[in-house]
PDB file of C-alpha atoms in Angstrom:
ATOM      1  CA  UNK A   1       0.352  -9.355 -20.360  1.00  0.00           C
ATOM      2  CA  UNK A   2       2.819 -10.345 -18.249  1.00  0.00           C
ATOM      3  CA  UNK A   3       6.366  -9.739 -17.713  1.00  0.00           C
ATOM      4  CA  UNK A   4       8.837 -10.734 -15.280  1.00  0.00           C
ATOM      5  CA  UNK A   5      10.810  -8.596 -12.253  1.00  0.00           C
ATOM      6  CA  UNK A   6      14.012  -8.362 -14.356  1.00  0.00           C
ATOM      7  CA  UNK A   7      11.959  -6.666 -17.317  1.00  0.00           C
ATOM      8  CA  UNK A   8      10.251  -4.402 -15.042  1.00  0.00           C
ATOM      9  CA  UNK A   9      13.215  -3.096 -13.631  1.00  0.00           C
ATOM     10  CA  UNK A  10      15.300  -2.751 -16.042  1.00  0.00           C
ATOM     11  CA  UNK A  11      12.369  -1.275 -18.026  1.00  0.00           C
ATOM     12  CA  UNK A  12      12.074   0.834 -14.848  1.00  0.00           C
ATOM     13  CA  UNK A  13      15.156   2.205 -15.172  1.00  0.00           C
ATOM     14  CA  UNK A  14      15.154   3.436 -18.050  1.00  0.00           C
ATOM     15  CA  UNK A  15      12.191   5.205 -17.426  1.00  0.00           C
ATOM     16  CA  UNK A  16      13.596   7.117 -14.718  1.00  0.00           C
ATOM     17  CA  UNK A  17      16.944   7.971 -16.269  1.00  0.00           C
ATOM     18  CA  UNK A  18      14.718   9.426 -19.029  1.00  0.00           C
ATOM     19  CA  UNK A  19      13.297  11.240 -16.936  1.00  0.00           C
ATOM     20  CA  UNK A  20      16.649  13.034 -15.874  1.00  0.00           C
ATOM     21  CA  UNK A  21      17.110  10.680 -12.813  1.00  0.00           C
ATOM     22  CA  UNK A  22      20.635  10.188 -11.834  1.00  0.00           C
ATOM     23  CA  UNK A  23      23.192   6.766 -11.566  1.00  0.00           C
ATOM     24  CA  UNK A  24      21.576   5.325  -8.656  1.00  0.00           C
ATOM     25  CA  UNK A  25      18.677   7.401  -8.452  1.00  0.00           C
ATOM     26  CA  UNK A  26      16.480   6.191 -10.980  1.00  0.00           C
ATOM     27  CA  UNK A  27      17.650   2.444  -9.903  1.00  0.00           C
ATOM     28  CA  UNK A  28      16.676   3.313  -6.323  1.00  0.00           C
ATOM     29  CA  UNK A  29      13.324   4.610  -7.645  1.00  0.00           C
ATOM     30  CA  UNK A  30      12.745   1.682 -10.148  1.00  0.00           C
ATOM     31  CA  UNK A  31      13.057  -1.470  -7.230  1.00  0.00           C
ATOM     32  CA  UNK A  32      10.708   0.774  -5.081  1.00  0.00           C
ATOM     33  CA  UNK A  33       8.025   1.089  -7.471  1.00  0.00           C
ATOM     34  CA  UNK A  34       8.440  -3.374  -8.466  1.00  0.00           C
ATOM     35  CA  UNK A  35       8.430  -3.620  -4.713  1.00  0.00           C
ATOM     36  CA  UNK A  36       5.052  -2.250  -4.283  1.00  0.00           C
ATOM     37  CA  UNK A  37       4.027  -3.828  -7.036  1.00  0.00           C
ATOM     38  CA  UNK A  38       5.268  -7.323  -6.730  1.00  0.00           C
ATOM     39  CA  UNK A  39       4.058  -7.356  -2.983  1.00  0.00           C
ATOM     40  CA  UNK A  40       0.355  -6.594  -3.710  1.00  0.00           C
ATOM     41  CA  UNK A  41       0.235  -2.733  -2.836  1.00  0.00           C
ATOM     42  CA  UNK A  42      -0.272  -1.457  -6.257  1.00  0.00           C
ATOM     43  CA  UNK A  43       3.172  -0.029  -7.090  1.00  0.00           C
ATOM     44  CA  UNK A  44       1.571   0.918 -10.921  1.00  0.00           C
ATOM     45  CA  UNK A  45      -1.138   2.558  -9.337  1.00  0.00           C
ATOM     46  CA  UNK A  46       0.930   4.359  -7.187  1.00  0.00           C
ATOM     47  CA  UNK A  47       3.548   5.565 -10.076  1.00  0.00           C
ATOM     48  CA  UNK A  48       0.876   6.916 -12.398  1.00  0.00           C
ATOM     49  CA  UNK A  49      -0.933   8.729  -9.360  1.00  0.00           C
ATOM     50  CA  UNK A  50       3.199  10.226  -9.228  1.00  0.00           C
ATOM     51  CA  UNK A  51       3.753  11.051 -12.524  1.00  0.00           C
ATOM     52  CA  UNK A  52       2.983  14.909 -11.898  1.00  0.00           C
ATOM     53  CA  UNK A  53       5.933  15.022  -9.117  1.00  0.00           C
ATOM     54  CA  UNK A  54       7.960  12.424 -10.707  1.00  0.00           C
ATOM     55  CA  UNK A  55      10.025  14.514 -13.375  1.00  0.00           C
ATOM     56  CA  UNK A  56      10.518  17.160 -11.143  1.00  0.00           C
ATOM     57  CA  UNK A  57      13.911  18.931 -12.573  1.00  0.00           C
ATOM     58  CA  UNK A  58      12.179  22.398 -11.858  1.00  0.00           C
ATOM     59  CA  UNK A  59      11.983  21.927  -7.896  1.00  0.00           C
ATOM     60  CA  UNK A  60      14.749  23.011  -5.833  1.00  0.00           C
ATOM     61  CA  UNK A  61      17.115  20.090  -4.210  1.00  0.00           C
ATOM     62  CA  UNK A  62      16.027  18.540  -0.813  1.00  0.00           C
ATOM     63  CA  UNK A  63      17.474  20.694   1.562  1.00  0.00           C
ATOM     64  CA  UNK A  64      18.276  19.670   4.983  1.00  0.00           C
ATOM     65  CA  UNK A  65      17.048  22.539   7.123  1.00  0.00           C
ATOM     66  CA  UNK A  66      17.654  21.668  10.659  1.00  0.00           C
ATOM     67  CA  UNK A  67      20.205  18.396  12.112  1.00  0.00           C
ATOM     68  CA  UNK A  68      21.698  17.722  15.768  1.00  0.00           C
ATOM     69  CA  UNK A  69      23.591  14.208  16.848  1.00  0.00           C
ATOM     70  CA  UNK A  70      20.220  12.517  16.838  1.00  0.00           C
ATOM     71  CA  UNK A  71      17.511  13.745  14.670  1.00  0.00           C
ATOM     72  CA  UNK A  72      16.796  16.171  11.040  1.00  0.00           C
ATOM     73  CA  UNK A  73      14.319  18.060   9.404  1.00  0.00           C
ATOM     74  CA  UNK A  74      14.223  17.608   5.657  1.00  0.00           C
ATOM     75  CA  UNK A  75      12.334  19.224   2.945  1.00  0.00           C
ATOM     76  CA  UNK A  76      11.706  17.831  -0.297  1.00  0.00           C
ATOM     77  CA  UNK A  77       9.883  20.970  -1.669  1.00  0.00           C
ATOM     78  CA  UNK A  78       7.442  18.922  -3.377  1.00  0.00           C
ATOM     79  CA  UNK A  79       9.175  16.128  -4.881  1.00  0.00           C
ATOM     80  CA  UNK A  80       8.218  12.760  -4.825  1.00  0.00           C
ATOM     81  CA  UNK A  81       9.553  10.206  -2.721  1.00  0.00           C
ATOM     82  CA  UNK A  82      10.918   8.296  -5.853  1.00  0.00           C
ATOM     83  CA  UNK A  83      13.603  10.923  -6.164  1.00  0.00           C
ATOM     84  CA  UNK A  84      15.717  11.842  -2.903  1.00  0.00           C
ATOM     85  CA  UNK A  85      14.155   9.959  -0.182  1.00  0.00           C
ATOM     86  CA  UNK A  86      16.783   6.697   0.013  1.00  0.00           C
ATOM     87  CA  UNK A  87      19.176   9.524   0.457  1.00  0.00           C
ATOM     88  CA  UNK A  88      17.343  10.418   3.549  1.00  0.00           C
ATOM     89  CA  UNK A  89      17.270   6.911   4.802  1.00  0.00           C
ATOM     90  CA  UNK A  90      20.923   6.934   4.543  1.00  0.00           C
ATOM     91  CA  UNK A  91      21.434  10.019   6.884  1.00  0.00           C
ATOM     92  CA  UNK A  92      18.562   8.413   9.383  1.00  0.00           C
ATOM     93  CA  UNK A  93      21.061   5.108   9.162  1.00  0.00           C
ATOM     94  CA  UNK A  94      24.051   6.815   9.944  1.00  0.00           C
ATOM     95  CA  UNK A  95      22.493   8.949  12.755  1.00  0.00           C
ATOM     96  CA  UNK A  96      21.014   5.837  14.203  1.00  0.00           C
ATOM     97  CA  UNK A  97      24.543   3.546  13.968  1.00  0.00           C
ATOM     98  CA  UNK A  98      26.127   6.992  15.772  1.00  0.00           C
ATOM     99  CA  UNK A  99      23.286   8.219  18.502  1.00  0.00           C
ATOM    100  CA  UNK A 100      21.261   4.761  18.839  1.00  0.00           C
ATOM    101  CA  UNK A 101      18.142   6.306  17.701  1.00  0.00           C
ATOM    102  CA  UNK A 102      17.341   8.697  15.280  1.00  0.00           C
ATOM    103  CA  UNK A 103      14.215  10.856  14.722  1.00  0.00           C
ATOM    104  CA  UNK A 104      13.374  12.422  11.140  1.00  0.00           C
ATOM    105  CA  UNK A 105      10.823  14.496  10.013  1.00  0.00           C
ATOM    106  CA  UNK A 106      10.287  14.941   5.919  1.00  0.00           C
ATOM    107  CA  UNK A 107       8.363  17.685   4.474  1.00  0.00           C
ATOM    108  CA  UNK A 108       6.994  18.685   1.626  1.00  0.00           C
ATOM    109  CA  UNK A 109       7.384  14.970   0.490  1.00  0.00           C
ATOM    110  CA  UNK A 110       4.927  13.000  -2.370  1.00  0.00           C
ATOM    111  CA  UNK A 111       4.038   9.340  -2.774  1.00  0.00           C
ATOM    112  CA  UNK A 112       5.486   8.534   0.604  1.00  0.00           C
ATOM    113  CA  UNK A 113       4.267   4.719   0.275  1.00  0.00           C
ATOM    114  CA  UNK A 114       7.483   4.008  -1.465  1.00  0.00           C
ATOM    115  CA  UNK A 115       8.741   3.661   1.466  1.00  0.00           C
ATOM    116  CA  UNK A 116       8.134  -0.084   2.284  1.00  0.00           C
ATOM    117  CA  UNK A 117      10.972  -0.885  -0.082  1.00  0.00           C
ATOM    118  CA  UNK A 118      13.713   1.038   2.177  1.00  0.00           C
ATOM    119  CA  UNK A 119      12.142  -0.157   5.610  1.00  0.00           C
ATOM    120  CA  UNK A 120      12.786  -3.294   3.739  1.00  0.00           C
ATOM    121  CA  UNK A 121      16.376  -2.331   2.920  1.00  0.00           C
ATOM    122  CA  UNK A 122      16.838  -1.135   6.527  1.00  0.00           C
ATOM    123  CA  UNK A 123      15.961  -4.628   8.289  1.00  0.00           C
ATOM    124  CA  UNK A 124      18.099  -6.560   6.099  1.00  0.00           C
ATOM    125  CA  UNK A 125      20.773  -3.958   7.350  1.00  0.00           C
ATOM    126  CA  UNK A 126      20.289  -4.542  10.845  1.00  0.00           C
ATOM    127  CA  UNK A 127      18.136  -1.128  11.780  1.00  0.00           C
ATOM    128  CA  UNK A 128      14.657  -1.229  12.935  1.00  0.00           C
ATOM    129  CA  UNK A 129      12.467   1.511  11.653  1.00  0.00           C
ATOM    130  CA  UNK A 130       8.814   2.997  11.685  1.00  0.00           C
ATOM    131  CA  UNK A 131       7.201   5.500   9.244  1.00  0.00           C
ATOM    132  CA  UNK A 132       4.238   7.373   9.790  1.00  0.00           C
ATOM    133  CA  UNK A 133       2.354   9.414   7.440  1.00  0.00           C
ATOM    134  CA  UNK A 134      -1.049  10.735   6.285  1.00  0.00           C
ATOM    135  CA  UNK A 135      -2.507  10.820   2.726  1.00  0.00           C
ATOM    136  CA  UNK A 136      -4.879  13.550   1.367  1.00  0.00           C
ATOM    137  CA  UNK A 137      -8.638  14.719   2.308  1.00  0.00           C
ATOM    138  CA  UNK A 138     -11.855  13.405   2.008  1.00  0.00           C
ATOM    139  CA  UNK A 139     -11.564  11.100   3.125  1.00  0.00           C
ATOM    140  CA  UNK A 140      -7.972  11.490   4.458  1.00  0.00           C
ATOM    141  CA  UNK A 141      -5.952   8.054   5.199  1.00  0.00           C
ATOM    142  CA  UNK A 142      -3.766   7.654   7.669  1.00  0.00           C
ATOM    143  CA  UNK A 143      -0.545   4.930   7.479  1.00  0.00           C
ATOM    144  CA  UNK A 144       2.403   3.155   9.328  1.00  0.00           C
ATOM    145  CA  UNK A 145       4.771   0.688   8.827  1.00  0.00           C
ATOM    146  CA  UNK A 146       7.351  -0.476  11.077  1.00  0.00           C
ATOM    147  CA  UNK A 147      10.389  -3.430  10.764  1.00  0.00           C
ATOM    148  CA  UNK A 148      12.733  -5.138  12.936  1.00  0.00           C
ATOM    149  CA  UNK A 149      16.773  -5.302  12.839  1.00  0.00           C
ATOM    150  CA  UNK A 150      17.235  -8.709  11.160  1.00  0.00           C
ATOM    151  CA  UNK A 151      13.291  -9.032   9.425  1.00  0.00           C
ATOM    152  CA  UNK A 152      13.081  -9.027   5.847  1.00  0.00           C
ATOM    153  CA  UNK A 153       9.813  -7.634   5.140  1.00  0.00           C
ATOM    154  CA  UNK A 154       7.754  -4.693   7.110  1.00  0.00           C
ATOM    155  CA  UNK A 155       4.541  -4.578   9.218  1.00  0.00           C
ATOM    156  CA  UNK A 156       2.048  -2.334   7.607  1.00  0.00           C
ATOM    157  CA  UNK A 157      -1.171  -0.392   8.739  1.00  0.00           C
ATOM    158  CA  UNK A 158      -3.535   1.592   6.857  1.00  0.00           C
ATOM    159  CA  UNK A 159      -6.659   3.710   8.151  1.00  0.00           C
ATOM    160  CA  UNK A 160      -9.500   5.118   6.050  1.00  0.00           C
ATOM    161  CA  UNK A 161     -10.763   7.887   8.589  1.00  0.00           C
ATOM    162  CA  UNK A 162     -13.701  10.199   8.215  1.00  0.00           C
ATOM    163  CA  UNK A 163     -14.525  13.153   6.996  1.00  0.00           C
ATOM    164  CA  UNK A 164     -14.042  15.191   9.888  1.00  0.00           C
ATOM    165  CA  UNK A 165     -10.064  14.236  10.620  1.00  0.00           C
ATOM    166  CA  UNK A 166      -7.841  16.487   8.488  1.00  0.00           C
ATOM    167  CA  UNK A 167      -4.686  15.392   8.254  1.00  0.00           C
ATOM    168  CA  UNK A 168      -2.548  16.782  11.280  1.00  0.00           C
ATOM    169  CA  UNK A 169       0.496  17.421   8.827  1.00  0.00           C
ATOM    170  CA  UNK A 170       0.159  17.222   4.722  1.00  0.00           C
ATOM    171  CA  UNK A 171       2.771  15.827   2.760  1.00  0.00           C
ATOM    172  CA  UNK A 172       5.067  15.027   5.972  1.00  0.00           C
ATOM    173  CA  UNK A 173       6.722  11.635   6.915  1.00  0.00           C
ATOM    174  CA  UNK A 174       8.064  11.244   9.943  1.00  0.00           C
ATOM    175  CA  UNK A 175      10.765   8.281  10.716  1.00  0.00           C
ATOM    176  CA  UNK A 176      12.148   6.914  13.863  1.00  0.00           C
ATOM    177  CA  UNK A 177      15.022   4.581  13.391  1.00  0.00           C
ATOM    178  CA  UNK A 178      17.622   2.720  15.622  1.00  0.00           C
ATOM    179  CA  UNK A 179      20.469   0.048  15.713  1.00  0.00           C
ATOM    180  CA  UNK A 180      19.600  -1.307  19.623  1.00  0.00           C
ATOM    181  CA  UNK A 181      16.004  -1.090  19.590  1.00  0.00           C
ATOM    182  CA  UNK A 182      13.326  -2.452  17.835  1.00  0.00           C
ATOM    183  CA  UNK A 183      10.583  -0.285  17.403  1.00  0.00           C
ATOM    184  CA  UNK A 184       7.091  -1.348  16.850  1.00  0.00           C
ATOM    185  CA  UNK A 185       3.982   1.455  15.663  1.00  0.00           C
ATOM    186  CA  UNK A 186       0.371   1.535  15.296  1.00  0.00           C
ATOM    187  CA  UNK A 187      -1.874   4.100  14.088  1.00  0.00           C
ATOM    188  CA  UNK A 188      -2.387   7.149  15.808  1.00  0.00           C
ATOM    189  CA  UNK A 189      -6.683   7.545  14.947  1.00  0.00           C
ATOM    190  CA  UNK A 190      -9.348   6.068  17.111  1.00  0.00           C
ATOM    191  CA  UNK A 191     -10.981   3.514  15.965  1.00  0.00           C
ATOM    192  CA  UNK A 192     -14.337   5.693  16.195  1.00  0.00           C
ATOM    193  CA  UNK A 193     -12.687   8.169  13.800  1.00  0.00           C
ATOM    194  CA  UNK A 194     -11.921   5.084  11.255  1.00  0.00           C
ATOM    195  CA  UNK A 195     -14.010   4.035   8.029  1.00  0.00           C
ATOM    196  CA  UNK A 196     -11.870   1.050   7.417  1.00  0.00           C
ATOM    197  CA  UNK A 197      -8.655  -0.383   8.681  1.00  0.00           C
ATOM    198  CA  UNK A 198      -6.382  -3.044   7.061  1.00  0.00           C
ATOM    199  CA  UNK A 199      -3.009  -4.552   7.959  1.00  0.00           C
ATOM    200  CA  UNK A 200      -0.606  -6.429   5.917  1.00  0.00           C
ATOM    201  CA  UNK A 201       2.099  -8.765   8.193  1.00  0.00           C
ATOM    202  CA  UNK A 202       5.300  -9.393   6.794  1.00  0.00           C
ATOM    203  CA  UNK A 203       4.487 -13.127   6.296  1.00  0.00           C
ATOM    204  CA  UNK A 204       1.929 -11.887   4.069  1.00  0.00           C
ATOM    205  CA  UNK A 205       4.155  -9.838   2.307  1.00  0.00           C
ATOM    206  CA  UNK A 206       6.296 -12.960   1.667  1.00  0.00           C
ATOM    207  CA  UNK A 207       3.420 -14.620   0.583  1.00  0.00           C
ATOM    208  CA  UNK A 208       2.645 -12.806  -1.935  1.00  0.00           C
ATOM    209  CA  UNK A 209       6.054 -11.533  -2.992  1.00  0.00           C
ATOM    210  CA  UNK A 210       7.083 -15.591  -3.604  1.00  0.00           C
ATOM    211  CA  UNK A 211       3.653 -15.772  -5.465  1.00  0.00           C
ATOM    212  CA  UNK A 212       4.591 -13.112  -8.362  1.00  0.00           C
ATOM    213  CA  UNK A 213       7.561 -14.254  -8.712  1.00  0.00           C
ATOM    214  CA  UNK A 214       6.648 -17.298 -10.049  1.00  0.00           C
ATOM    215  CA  UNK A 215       3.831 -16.221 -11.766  1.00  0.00           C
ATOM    216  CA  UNK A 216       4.962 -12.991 -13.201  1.00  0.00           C
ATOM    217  CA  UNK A 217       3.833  -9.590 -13.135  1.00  0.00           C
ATOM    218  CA  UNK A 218       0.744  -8.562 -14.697  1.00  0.00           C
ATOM    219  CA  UNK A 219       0.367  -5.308 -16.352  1.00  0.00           C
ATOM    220  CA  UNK A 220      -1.505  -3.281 -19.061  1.00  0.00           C
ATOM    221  CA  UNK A 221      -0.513  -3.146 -22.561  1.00  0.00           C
ATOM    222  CA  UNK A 222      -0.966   0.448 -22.265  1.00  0.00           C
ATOM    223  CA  UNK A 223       1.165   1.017 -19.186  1.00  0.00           C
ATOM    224  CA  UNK A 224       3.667  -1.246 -20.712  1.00  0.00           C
ATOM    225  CA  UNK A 225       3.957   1.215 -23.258  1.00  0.00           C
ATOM    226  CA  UNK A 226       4.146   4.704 -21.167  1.00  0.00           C
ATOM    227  CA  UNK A 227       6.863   3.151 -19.422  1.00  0.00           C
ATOM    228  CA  UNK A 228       8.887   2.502 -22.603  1.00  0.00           C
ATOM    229  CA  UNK A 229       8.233   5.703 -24.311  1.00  0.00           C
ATOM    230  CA  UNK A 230       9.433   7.299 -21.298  1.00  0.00           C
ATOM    231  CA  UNK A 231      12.470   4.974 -21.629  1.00  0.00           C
ATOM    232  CA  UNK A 232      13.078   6.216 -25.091  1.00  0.00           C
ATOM    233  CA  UNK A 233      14.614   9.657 -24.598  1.00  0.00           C
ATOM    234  CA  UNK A 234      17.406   7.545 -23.067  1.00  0.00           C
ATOM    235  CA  UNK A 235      17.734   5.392 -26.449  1.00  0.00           C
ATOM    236  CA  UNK A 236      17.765   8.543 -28.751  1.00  0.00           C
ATOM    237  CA  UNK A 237      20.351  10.590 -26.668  1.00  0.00           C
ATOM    238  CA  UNK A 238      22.435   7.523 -26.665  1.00  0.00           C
ATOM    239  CA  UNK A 239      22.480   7.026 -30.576  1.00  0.00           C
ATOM    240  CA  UNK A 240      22.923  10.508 -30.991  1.00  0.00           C
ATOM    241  CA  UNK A 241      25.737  10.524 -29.230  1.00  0.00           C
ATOM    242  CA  UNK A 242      27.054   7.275 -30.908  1.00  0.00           C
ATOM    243  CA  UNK A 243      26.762   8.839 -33.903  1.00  0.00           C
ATOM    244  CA  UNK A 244      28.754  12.211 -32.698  1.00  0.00           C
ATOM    245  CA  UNK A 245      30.765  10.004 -31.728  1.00  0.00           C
ATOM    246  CA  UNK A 246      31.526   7.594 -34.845  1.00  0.00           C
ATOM    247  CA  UNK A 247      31.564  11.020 -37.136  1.00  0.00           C
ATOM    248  CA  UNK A 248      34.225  13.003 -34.815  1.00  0.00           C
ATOM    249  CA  UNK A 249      36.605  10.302 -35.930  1.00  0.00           C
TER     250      UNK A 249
END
C-alpha cells in the first residue's frame, strides 16, 4: 500500500506520543523517521531495528556530563536517538552561534542515523555540521554525513569494514558544528580495511525525496498496522478522559 507524507506523520505521531513521547518530542521523532524513509535510507527499517530503545521511560534522562564555551559531553544512557537527540542539536547550535564552532560528543546513544533529518534542519538554519559514528560488529560499519550553512540536504558516507576493525567507540556520535565555517568529512577507515563503500550526494537526496513525494510512500500492511496500534493508547486515554470528563458535569 501506499500512503502519503501527511499520513505518515501524523500517523507517526501518534505512535510516539503513545509511546509516552512528549509535545514536540514525538513530532521531532516522527519527521526523522519519514525523512529517512522518504529519502531512500530505509527510515521503516531503521524504526523497527529501534523499537527495543524506542519506549524507553525506564532509562534515566540524558544528562549532560561535561560543557565549556565551545564543546559537551552528553550521555543518553541508552536511549535512542528518536528521543533527546534534537535537544542536543539545539545546545551544539547555540554553542556554535556563541564560540564559532562547537564540538560534541554523544554517548551511550541508539539509532544514530536519524540524524540526517537535523543536519538537514541545521543547513536550512544557516550552521554547517558533520556527524560521525560507527554501527555494531561483524561486520562493524562505519558512517558520516556532513552539510553546509545555506544547503538543504546532507552529504552522506557509509563504510562496510572487515572483520578485524572494532568499532573505536560503541554507541557514540560525535558532532562538529559552526556558524563561519563550513565543514566537510570523510570516513576515517582505509580503504584496505573496507568491504564496501557507498555515498549518497545531496542532489541525490533531492532526487529521490521529489520522487516519493509524488509517488507516495510504500509500506507494509503489517507495519501500517504496528504503527497504529501503537497510536491507539493515545485514542483510548483520550476517550477516557472525554468521558471523565462529560460525567463530572
Amino acid at each position: 500500500m501506499r500512503i502519503s507524507l501527511n499520513e505518515l506523520n501524523a500517523t507517526l505521531k501518534r505512535s510516539f506520543e503513545g509511546m509516552g513521547y512528549f509535545v514536540g518530542t514525538y513530532e521531532d521523532a516522527a519527521q526523522m523517521v519519514s525523512w529517512l524513509e522518504m529519502h531512500g535510507e530505509q527510515g521503516f527499517s531503521e524504526l523497527e531495528r529501534a523499537l527495543p530503545y524506542v519506549n524507553d521511560d525506564d532509562k534515566a534522562p540524558v544528562e549532560l556530563l561535561f560543557e565549556d564555551a565551545s564543546s559537551a559531553i552528553v550521555d543518553c544512557h541508552g536511549r535512542s536517538a528518536l528521543n533527546g537527540l534534537a535537544l542536543v542539536l539545539d545546545l551544539a547550535h547555540a554553542k556554535a552561534l556563541k564560540a564559532g564552532i562547537a564540538t560534541l560528543k554523544v554517548q551511550h546513544c541508539h539509532n544514530r542515523k536519524f540524524i540526517l533529518k537535523l543536519l538537514a534542519d541545521c543547513g536550512r538554519r544557516g550552521i554547517s555540521m558533520m556527524a560521525y559514528w560507527q554501527n555494531g560488529t561483524q561486520p562493524s560499519t562505519e558512517h558520516v554525513a556532513s552539510i553546509s550553512a545555506g544547503e538543504q540536504y546532507p552529504h552522506y558516507s557509509e563504510a562496510v569494514l572487515k572483520a578485524d576493525c572494532s568499532p573505536l567507540e560503541k554507541q557514540t556520535l560525535t558532532l562538529i558544528c559552526s556558524d563561519r565555517v563550513n565543514i566537510g568529512a570523510q570516513l576515517m577507515s582505509s580503504p584496505d580495511d573496507r568491504i564496501s563503500c557507498r555515498t549518497v550526494e545531496p542532489r541525490a537526496f533531492a532526487a529521490t525525496g521529489l520522487a516519493t513525494l509524488e509517488s507516495g510512500i510504500a509500506i507494509s500492511e503489517s507495519l501500517w498496522q504496528t504503527f497504529n496500534q501503537l497510536g491507539d493508547k493515545v485514542l483510548v486515554e483520550n476517550t477516557e478522559q472525554s468521558r471523565q470528563g462529560a460525567g463530572g458535569r
